[in-house]
PDB file of C-alpha atoms and ligand atoms in Angstrom:
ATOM      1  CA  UNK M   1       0.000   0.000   0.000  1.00 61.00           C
ATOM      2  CA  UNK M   2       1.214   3.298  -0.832  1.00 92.00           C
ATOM      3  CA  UNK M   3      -0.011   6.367   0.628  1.00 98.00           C
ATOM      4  CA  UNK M   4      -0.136   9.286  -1.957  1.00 98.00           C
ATOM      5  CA  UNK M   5      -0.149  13.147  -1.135  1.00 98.00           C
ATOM      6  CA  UNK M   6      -0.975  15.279  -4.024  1.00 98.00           C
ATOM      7  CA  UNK M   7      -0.923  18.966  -3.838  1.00 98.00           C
ATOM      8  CA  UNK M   8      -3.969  20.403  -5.377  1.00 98.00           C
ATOM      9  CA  UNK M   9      -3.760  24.474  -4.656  1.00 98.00           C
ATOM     10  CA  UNK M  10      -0.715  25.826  -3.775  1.00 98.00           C
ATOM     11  CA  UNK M  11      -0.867  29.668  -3.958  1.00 97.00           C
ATOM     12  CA  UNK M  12      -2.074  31.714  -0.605  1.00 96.00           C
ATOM     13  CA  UNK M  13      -4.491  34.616  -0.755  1.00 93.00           C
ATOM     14  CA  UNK M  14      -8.147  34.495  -1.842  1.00 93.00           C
ATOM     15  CA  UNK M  15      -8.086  36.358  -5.292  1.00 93.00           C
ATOM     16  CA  UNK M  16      -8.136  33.754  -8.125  1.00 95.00           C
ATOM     17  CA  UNK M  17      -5.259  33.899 -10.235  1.00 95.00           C
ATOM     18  CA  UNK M  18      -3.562  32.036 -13.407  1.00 95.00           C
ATOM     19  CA  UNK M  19       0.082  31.028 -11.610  1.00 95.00           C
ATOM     20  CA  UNK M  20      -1.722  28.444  -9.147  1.00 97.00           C
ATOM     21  CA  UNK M  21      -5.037  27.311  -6.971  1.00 98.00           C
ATOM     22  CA  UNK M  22      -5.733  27.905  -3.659  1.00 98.00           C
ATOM     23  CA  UNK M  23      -4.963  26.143  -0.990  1.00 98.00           C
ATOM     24  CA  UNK M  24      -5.846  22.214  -0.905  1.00 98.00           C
ATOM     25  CA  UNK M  25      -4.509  18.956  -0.873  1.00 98.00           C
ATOM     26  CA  UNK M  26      -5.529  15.443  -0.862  1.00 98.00           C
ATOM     27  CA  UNK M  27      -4.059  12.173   0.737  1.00 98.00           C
ATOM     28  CA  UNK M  28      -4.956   9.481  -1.181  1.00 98.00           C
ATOM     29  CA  UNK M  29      -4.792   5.484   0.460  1.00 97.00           C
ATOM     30  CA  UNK M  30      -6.425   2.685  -0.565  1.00 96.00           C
ATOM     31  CA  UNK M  31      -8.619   4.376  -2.891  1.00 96.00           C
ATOM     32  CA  UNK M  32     -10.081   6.615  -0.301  1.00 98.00           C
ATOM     33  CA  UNK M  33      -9.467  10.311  -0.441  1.00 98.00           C
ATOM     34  CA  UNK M  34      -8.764  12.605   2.612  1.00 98.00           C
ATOM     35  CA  UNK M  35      -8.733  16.193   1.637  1.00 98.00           C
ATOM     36  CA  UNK M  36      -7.312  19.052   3.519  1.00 98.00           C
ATOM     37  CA  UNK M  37      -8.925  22.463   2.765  1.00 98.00           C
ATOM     38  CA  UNK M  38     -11.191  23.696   0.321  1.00 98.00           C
ATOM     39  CA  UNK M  39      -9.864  26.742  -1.674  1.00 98.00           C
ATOM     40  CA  UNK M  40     -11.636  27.827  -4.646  1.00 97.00           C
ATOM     41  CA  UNK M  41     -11.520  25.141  -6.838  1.00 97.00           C
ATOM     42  CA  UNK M  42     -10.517  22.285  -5.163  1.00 98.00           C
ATOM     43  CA  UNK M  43     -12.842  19.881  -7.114  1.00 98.00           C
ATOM     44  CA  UNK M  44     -11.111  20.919 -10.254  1.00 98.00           C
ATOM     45  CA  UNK M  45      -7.933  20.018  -8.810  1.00 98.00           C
ATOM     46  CA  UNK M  46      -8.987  16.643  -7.993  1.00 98.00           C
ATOM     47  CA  UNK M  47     -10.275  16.238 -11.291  1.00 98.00           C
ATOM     48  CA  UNK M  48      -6.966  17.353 -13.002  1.00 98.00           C
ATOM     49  CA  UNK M  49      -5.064  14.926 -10.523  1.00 98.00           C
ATOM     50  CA  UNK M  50      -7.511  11.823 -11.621  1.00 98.00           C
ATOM     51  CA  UNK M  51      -8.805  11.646  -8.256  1.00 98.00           C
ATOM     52  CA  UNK M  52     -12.617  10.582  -8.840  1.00 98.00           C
ATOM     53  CA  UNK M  53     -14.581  12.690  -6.659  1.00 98.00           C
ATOM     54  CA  UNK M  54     -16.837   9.590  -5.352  1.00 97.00           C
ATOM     55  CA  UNK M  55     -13.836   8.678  -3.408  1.00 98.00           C
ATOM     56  CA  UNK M  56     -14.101  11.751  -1.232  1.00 98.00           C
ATOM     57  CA  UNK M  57     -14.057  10.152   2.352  1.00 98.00           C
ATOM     58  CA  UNK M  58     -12.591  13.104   4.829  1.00 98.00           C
ATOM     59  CA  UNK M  59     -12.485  16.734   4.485  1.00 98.00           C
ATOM     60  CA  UNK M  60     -10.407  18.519   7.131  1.00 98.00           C
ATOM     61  CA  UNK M  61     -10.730  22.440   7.463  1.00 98.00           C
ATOM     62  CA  UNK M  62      -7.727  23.851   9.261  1.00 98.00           C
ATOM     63  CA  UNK M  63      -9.124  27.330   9.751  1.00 98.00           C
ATOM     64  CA  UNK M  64     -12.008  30.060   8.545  1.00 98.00           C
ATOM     65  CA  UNK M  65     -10.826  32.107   5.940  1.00 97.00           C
ATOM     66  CA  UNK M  66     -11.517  32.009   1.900  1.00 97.00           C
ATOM     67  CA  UNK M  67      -8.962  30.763   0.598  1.00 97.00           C
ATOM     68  CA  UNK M  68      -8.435  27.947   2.706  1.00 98.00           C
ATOM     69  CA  UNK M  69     -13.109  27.123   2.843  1.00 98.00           C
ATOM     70  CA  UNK M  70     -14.200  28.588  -0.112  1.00 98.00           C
ATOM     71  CA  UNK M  71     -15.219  25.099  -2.410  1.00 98.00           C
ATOM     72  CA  UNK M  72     -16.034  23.439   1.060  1.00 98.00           C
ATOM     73  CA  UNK M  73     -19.727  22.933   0.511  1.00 98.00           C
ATOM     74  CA  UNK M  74     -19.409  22.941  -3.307  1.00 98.00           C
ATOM     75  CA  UNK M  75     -17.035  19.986  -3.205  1.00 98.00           C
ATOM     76  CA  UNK M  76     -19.530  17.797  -0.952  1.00 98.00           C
ATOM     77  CA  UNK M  77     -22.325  19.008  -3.683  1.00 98.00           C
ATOM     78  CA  UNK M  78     -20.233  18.471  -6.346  1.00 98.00           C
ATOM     79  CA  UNK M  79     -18.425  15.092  -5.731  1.00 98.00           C
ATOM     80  CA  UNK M  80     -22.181  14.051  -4.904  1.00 97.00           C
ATOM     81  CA  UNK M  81     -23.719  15.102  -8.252  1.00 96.00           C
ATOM     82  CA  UNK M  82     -20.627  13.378  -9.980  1.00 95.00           C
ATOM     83  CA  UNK M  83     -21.533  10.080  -7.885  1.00 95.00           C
ATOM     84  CA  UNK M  84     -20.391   9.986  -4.109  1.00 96.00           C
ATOM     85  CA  UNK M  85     -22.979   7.568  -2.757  1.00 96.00           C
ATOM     86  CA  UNK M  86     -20.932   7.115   0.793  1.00 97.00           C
ATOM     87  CA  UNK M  87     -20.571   8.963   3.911  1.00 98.00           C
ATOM     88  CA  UNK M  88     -18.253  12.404   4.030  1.00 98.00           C
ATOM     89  CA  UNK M  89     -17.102  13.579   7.292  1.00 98.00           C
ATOM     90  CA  UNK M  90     -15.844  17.273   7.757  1.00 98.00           C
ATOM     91  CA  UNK M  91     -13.739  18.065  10.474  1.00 98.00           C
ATOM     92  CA  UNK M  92     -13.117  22.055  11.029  1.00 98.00           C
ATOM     93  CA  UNK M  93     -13.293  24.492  13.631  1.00 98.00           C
ATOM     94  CA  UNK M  94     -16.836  25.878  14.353  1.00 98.00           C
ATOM     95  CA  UNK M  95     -18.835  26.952  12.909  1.00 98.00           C
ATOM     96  CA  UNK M  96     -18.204  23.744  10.491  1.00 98.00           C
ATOM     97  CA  UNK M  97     -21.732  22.566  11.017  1.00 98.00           C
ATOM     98  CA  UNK M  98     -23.591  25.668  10.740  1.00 98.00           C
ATOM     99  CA  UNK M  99     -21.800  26.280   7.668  1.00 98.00           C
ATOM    100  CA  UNK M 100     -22.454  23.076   6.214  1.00 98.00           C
ATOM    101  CA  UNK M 101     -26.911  23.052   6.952  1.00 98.00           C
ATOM    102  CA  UNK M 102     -26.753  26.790   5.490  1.00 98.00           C
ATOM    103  CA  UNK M 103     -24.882  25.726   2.536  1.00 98.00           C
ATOM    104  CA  UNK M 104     -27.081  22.827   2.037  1.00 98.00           C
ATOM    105  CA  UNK M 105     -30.467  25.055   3.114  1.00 98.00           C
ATOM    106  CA  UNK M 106     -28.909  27.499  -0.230  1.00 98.00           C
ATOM    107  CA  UNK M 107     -28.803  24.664  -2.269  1.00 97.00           C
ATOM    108  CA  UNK M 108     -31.645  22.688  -1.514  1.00 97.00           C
ATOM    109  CA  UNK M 109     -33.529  23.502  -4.851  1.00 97.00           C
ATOM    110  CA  UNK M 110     -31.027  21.825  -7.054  1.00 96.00           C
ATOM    111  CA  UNK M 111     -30.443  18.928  -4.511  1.00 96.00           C
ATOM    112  CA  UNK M 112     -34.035  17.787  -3.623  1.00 96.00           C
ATOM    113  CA  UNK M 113     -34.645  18.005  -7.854  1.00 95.00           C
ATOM    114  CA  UNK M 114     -31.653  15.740  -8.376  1.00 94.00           C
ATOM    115  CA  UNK M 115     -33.033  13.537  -5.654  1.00 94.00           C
ATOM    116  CA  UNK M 116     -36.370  13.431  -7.173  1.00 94.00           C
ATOM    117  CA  UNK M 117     -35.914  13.922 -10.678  1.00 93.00           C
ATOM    118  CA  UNK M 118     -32.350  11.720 -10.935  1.00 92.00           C
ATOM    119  CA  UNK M 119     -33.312   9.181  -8.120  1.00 89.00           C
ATOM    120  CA  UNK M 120     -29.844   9.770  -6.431  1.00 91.00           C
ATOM    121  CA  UNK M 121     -29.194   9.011  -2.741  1.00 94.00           C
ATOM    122  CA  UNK M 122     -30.443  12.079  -0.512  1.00 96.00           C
ATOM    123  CA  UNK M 123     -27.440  13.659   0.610  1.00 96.00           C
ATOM    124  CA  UNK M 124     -28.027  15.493   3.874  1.00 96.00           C
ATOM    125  CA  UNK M 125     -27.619  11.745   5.799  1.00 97.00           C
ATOM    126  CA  UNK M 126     -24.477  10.830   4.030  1.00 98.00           C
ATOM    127  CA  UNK M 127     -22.307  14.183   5.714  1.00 98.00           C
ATOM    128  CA  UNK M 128     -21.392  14.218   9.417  1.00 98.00           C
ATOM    129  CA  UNK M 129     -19.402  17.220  10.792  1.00 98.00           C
ATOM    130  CA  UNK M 130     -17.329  17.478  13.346  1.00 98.00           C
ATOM    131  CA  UNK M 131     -16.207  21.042  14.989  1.00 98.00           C
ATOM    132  CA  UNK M 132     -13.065  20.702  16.640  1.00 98.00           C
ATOM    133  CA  UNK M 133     -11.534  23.129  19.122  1.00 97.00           C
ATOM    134  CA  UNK M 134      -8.531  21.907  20.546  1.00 97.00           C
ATOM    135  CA  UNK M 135      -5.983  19.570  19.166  1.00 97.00           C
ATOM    136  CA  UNK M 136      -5.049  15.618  19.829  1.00 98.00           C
ATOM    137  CA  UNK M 137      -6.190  12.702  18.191  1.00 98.00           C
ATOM    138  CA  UNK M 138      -9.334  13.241  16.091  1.00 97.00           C
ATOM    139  CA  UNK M 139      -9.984  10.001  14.423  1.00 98.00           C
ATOM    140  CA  UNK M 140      -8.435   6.890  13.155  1.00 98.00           C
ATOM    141  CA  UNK M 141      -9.490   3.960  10.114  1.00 98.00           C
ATOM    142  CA  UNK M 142      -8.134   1.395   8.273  1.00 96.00           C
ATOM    143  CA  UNK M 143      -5.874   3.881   6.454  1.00 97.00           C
ATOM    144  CA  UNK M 144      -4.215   5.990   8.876  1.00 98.00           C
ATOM    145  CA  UNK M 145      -4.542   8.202  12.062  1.00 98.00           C
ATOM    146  CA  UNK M 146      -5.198  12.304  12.110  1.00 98.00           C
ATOM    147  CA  UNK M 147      -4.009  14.255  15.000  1.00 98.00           C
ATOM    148  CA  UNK M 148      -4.865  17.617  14.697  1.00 98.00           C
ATOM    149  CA  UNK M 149      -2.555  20.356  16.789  1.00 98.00           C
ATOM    150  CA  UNK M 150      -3.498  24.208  17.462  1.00 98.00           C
ATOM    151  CA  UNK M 151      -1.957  26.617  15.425  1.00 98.00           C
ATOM    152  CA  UNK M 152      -1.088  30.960  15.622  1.00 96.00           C
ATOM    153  CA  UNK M 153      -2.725  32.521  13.177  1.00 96.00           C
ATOM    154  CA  UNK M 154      -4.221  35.493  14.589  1.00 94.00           C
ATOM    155  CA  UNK M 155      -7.108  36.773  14.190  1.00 95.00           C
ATOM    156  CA  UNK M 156      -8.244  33.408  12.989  1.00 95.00           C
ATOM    157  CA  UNK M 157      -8.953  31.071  16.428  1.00 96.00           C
ATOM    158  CA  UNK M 158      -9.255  28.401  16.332  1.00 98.00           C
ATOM    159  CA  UNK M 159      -6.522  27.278  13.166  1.00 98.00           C
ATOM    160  CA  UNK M 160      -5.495  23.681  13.232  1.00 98.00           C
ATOM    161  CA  UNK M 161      -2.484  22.014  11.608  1.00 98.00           C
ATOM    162  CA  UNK M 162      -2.785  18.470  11.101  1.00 98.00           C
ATOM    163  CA  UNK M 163      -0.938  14.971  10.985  1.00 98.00           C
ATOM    164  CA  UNK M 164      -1.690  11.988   9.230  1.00 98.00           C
ATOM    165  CA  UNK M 165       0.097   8.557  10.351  1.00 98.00           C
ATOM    166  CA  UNK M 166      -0.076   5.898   7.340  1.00 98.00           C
ATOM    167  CA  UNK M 167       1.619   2.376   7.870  1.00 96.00           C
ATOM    168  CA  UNK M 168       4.278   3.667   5.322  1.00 97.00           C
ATOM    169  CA  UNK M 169       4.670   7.295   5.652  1.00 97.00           C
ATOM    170  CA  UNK M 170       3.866  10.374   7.965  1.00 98.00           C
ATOM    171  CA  UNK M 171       2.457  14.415   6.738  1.00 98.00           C
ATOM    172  CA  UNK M 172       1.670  17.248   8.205  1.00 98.00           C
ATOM    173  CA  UNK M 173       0.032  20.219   6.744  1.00 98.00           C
ATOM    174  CA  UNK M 174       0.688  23.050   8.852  1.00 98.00           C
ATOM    175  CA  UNK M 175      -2.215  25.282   7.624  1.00 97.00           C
ATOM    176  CA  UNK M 176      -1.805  28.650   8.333  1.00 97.00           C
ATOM    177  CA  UNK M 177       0.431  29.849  11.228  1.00 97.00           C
ATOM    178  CA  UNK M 178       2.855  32.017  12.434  1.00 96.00           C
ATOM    179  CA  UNK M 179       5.804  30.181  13.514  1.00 96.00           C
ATOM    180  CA  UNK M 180       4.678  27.619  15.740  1.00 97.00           C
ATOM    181  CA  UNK M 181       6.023  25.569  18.487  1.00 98.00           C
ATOM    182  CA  UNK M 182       2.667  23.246  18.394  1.00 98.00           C
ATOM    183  CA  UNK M 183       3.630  22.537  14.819  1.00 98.00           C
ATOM    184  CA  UNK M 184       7.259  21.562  15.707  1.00 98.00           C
ATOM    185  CA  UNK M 185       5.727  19.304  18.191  1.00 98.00           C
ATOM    186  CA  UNK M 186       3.283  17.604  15.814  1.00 98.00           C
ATOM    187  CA  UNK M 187       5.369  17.172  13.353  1.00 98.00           C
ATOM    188  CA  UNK M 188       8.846  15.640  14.919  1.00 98.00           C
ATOM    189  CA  UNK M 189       9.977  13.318  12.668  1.00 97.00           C
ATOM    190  CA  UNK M 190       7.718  13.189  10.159  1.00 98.00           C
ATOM    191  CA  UNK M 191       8.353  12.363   6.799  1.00 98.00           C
ATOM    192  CA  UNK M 192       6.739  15.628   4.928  1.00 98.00           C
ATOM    193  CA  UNK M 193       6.296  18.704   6.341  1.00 98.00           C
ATOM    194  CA  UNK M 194       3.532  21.034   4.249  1.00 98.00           C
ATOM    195  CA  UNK M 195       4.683  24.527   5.337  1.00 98.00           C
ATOM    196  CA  UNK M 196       3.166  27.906   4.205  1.00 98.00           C
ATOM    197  CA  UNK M 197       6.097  30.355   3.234  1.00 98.00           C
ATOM    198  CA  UNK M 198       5.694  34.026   3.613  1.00 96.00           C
ATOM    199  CA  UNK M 199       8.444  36.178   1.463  1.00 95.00           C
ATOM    200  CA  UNK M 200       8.715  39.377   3.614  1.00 92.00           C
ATOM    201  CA  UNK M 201      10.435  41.218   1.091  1.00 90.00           C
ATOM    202  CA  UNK M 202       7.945  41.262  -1.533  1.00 90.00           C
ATOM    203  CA  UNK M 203       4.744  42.453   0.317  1.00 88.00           C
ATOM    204  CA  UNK M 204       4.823  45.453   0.166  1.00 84.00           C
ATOM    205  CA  UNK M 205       4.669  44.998  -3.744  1.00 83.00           C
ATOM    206  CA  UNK M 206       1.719  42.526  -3.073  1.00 81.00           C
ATOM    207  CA  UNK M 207      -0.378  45.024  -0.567  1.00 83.00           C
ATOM    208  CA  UNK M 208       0.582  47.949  -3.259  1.00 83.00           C
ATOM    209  CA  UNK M 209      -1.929  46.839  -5.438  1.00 81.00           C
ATOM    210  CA  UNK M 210      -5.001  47.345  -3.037  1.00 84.00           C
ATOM    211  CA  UNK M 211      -6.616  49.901  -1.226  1.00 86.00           C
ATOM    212  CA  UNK M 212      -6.359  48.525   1.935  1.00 88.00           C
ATOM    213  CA  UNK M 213      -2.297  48.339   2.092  1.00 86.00           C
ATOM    214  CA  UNK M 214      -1.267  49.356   5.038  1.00 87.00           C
ATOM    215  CA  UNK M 215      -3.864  47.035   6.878  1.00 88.00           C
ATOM    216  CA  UNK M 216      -3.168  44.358   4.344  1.00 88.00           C
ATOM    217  CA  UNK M 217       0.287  44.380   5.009  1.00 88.00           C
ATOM    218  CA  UNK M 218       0.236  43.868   8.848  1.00 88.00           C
ATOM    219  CA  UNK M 219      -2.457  41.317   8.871  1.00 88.00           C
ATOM    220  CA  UNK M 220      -0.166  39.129   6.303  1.00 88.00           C
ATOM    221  CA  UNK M 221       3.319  39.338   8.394  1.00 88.00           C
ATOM    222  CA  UNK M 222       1.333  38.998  12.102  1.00 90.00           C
ATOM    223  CA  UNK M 223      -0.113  35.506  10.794  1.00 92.00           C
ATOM    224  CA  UNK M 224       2.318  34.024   8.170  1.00 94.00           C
ATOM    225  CA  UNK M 225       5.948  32.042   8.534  1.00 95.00           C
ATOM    226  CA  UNK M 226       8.394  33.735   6.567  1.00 95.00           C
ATOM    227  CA  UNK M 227      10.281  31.103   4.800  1.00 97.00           C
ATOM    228  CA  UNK M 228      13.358  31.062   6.256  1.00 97.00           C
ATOM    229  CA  UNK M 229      11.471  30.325   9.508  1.00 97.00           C
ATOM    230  CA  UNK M 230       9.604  27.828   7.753  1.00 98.00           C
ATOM    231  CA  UNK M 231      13.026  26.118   7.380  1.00 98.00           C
ATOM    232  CA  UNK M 232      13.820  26.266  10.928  1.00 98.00           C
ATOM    233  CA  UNK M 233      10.910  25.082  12.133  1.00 98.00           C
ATOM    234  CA  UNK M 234      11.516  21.428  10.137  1.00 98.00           C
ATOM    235  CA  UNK M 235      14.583  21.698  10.986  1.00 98.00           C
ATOM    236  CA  UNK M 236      13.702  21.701  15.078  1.00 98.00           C
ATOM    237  CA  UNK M 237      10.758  19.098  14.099  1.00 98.00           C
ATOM    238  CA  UNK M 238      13.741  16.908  12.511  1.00 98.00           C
ATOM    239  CA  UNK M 239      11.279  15.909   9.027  1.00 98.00           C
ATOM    240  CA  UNK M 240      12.770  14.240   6.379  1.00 98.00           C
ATOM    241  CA  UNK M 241      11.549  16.725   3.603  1.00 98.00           C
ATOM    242  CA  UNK M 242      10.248  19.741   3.401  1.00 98.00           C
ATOM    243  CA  UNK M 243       7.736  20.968   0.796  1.00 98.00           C
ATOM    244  CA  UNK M 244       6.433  24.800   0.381  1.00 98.00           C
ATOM    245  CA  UNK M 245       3.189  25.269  -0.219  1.00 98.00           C
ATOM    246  CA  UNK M 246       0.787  28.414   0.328  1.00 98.00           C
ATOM    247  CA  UNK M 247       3.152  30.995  -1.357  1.00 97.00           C
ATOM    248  CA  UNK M 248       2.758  34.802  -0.348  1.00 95.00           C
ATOM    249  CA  UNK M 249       3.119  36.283  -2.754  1.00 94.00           C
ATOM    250  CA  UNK M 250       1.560  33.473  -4.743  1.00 95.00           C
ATOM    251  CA  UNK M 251       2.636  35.020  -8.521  1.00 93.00           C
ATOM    252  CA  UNK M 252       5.067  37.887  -8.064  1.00 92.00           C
ATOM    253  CA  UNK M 253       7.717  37.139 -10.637  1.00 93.00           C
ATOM    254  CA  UNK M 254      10.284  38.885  -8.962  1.00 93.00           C
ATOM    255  CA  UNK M 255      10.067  36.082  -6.526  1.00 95.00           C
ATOM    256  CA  UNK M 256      11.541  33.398  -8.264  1.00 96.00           C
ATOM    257  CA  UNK M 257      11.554  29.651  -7.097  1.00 97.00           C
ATOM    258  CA  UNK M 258      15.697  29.620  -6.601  1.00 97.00           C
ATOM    259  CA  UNK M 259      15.107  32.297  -4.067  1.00 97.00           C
ATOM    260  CA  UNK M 260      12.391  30.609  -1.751  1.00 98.00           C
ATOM    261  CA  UNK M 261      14.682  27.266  -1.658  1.00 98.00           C
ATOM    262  CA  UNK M 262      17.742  29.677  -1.120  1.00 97.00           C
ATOM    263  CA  UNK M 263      15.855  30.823   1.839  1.00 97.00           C
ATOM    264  CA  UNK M 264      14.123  27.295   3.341  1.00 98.00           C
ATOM    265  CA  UNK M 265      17.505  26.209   3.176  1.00 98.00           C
ATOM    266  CA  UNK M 266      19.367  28.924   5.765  1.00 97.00           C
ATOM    267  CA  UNK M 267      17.692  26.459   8.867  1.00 97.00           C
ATOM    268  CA  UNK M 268      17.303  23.493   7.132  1.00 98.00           C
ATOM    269  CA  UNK M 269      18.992  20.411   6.036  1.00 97.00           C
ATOM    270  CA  UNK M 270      17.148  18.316   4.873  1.00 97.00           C
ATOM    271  CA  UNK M 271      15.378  17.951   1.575  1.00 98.00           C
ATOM    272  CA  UNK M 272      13.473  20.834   0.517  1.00 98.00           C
ATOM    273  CA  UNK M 273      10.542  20.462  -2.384  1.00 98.00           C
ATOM    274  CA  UNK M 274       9.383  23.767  -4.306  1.00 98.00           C
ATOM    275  CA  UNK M 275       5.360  22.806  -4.010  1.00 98.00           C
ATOM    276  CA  UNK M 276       3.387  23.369  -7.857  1.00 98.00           C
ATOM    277  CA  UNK M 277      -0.358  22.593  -8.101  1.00 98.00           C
ATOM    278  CA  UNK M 278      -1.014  18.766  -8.983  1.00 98.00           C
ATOM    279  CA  UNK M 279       2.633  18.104  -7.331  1.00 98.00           C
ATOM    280  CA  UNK M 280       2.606  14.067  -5.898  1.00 98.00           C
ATOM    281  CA  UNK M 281       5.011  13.634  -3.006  1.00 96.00           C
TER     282      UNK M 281
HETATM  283 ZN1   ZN Z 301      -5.361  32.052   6.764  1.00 57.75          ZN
END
């Protein structure tokens, strides 16, 4: 058995964009799919990555903000229009299951005529939520185990990174954080280590092109992990590899990929991956 991890999204911030998607991967074992954020898109990305969308088993949220929740409810609807027949858990921080009635209340036009019209299985019972607000073990199958550990990314509370224990291999997708010694706990020794990277010196080019920059620009470097801390924290975690994901800036040229391995390497030493969208590790 081989457990797969396949980037889907790999660019931060909510605006849609040509260089890459938004946040999202999936771990794929045994034919069953665990995916870890929603960012607009995400059912896309499975379908570019051959993933079928029937085998959509787990959905993990690791915290409340666009780019990380946007294609939550549309990949449930979605993988269940393209044939999911089986149960879907969703594990999140609240309010996971408000979110999920409201966005099944909003569609419930096009979902009770497929159910009618179509004769496909109602979909309400098949999707079980679970709101999580502290970390530790959060559930465990035939596949592998999720622990789920609390993360900093201020204003944003609860944010969750999580770990996934397979019989062959070990990831962790930090989410969003600051750096975080939580993180460097969960993941100690892991074999991957999903990091978001933060270039400080190109965001003030990114906030220039909003109103909002000034605000912009503190809210991204008092929640992010600048790369070369990114680095240092696998490095303290001791993981064998370490693949950047969640880019800010996610498509600013002048940030080329030689200089955000350049600067994941200062701290660390092991092997570090440039993450792409549709990337298998
Ligand atoms: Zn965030």
């Amino acid at each position: 058995m081989k457990t797969r991890l396949i980037l889907l999204g790999t660019g931060g911030r909510p605006r849609p964009r040509k260089a890459n998607s938004a946040p999202a991967q999936v771990i794929v074992s045994n034919d069953t799919a665990y995916v870890i954020d929603c960012g607009n898109g995400v059912a896309r990305q499975l379908a570019f990555a051959d993933v079928p969308l029937s085998t959509v088993r787990h959905i993990f949220l690791t915290h409340h903000h666009s780019d990380h929740i946007a294609d939550y409810g549309n990949l449930i609807w979605l993988a269940w229009c393209a044939g999911l027949r089986t149960r879907v858990d969703g594990w999140g921080p609240p309010p996971l299951e408000r979110m999920t009635q409201l966005f099944f209340e909003m569609n419930a036009c096009d979902i009770e005529t497929r159910i009618a019209d179509e004769e496909r299985t109602p979909l309400l019972p098949l999707v079980h939520v679970h709101e999580l607000s502290e970390g530790g073990p959060i559930m465990q199958d035939d596949n592998l185990a999720v622990t789920a550990t609390l993360v900093d990314h201020p204003p944003v509370v609860p944010a969750f990174a999580y770990r996934f224990d397979a019989s062959d291999r070990s990831i962790v997708i930090s989410g969003d954080t600051l750096p975080s010694d939580n993180l460097i706990r969960l993941a100690e020794g892991a074999d991957v280590l999903v990091h978001e990277v933060l270039y400080v010196p190109a965001i003030d080019r990114l906030a220039a092109r909003v109103p909002n920059a000034a605000a912009l620009k503190r809210s991204i470097l008092s929640h992010h992990t600048p790369v070369e801390d990114a680095g240092r924290v696998a490095q303290a975690a001791g993981v064998k590899r370490l693949v950047l994901s969640h880019f800010v800036p996610p498509d600013d040229p002048a940030v080329t990929d030689q200089m955000w391995l350049d600067a994941a390497r200062v701290h660390f030493r092991g092997e570090v991956i440039l993450g792409r969208d549709l990337l298998e590790i």
